[in-house]
Structures are given as C-alpha cells and as structure tokens.
Amino acid sequence: RSNAPGQPYRVLNLPRTLEDNYLALHGIEELSASAMHGNHLLTHDNFVGRHDATPALLTNRATRNLMNADFLVAPQQFNDAGITLVGQSQGLYLYRNDEALPRAAVFYQYEVEPDSNATLAKLREPSFPYRSRLLLDQPLSSLPPTDSSAAPINFTPARVVEWDVDRFVVEYTADRDGILWLSENYYPHWQAIDESGQTVPIYRADYTFRAVEAKA
C-alpha cells in the first residue's frame, strides 16, 4: 500500500534488481539511476545525479523523497531511516519509503536562489529543511520569501485527481496563501490554469519541479 492510496507514486528500482523499464511495462512509474523515462530532461538527470559516480537518487534521502519514491526494490536487505520492509520474493526485497513526499503538496515557505548549481547543492545538504521550504529561482508576486530565522511550517498534501503525460488536475485545501508544488519536471511550455480558468505563472522549484502560487 502506498503512502497516499489512490494517488500516483513512483518505485525506485535499485541497481542489480529488475531490468530497467520492467516496472514501466506494467504501468508502474519507475525511477532508476540509469534508465530514461517518458519526460526525460537534463535537469532531471542532474537532480538525480544520473551521470555522477555516486547518484544522489541512491544515496540522498531528500532526492528520493522529493521524487515521490513511495517504494524501493532492492537486491538485498538494508537499513535506512524511514524505510520499512513490506515484501520479499525471488531474492528481491520491497521496501516502503515512509518519508516520500506526495506527488503534489502546498508549501508555505520558500527561499530565492537564482543559481541552479547552488540550489542543487543546498537540496543535498542534510540540514536543509526540504519538507518545509522550497527553493525558487525568483520571488513570487504575492508571497514574500521566508526569513531564515522563521520556524518551519510543514507542507500540506494536495490531491492529484487526474493525471496523464500532458495533464494534471490538482485539488488542495489551505487556510493560508502558499505554493502548490508538483513532483513533475518544470518545462517552460507547460501552462497552469486556476479554478476560475485564468492562466497563472509556473515557477521552477527545487531545481527541476513545477510550482504555482496557491491562494488560501
């Protein structure tokens, strides 16, 4: 069972387990340190460290959690915080990642970091509060950046009610203005439309993801 039943999620296929794209052939969204996928961009490669000697997707908790990796398939047992063994078959182990972020969430705090390399470095720092604070490359029009001394406010899960390769419909409830974040690649030709039918700007968040302003 995923962390958010009825919602999209991803499975991290660790090296030396299943053949790349095996899960995708069965309709399961797959993450891999080596495989291509249907919405493959250089920013995604850099975020997961696909071309690095040690990919962040395999070693950095924030990376896999932001990528909505609800489950991991591993070739052997291992212990890590937030990981629960839920199944074993034919020499493979299935773990649930209890710390994975949902596919969509409302955040209430952010910092502005225009330098993409600095953004990536910050997100990989163990001390960075990625569960409460986004990194945007520009300020929002109606919500000021968060003071560095502010107490953290954790995200509120949102609900993806429709999803396809070219369409996402998301519902949320929030009692204050915030930022609706989607664990999908940012690309400038995407368009966002609010409940009134108005087009709203899409911001690049946490190096490779999409975000829009979210009114209370």
Coordinates of C-alpha atoms in Angstrom, one line a residue, residues 1 5 12 14 44 46 54 68 85 100 105 121-122 136 146 150 161 174 179 191 201 206 212:
R1 CA 0.0 0.0 0.0
P5 CA -3.7 5.4 -1.7
L12 CA 12.9 3.3 -7.1
L14 CA 17.9 0.0 -7.2
H44 CA 16.1 15.5 -14.1
N46 CA 21.3 16.4 -12.8
T54 CA 27.5 8.1 -6.9
N68 CA 7.9 10.7 -4.8
L85 CA 10.3 -3.9 4.5
A100 CA 8.4 10.1 0.5
A105 CA 1.7 19.5 -1.9
A121 CA 23.9 21.8 -3.6
K122 CA 21.5 23.2 -0.9
L136 CA 12.6 29.1 -6.2
T146 CA 10.7 33.4 4.2
A150 CA 11.3 31.6 10.7
V161 CA -7.5 14.0 -9.2
A174 CA -5.2 25.5 2.7
I179 CA 2.8 27.5 -3.1
Q191 CA 0.6 26.0 -18.7
P201 CA 2.7 31.6 -13.9
D206 CA 13.8 22.8 -6.1
V212 CA 2.4 27.8 -8.8

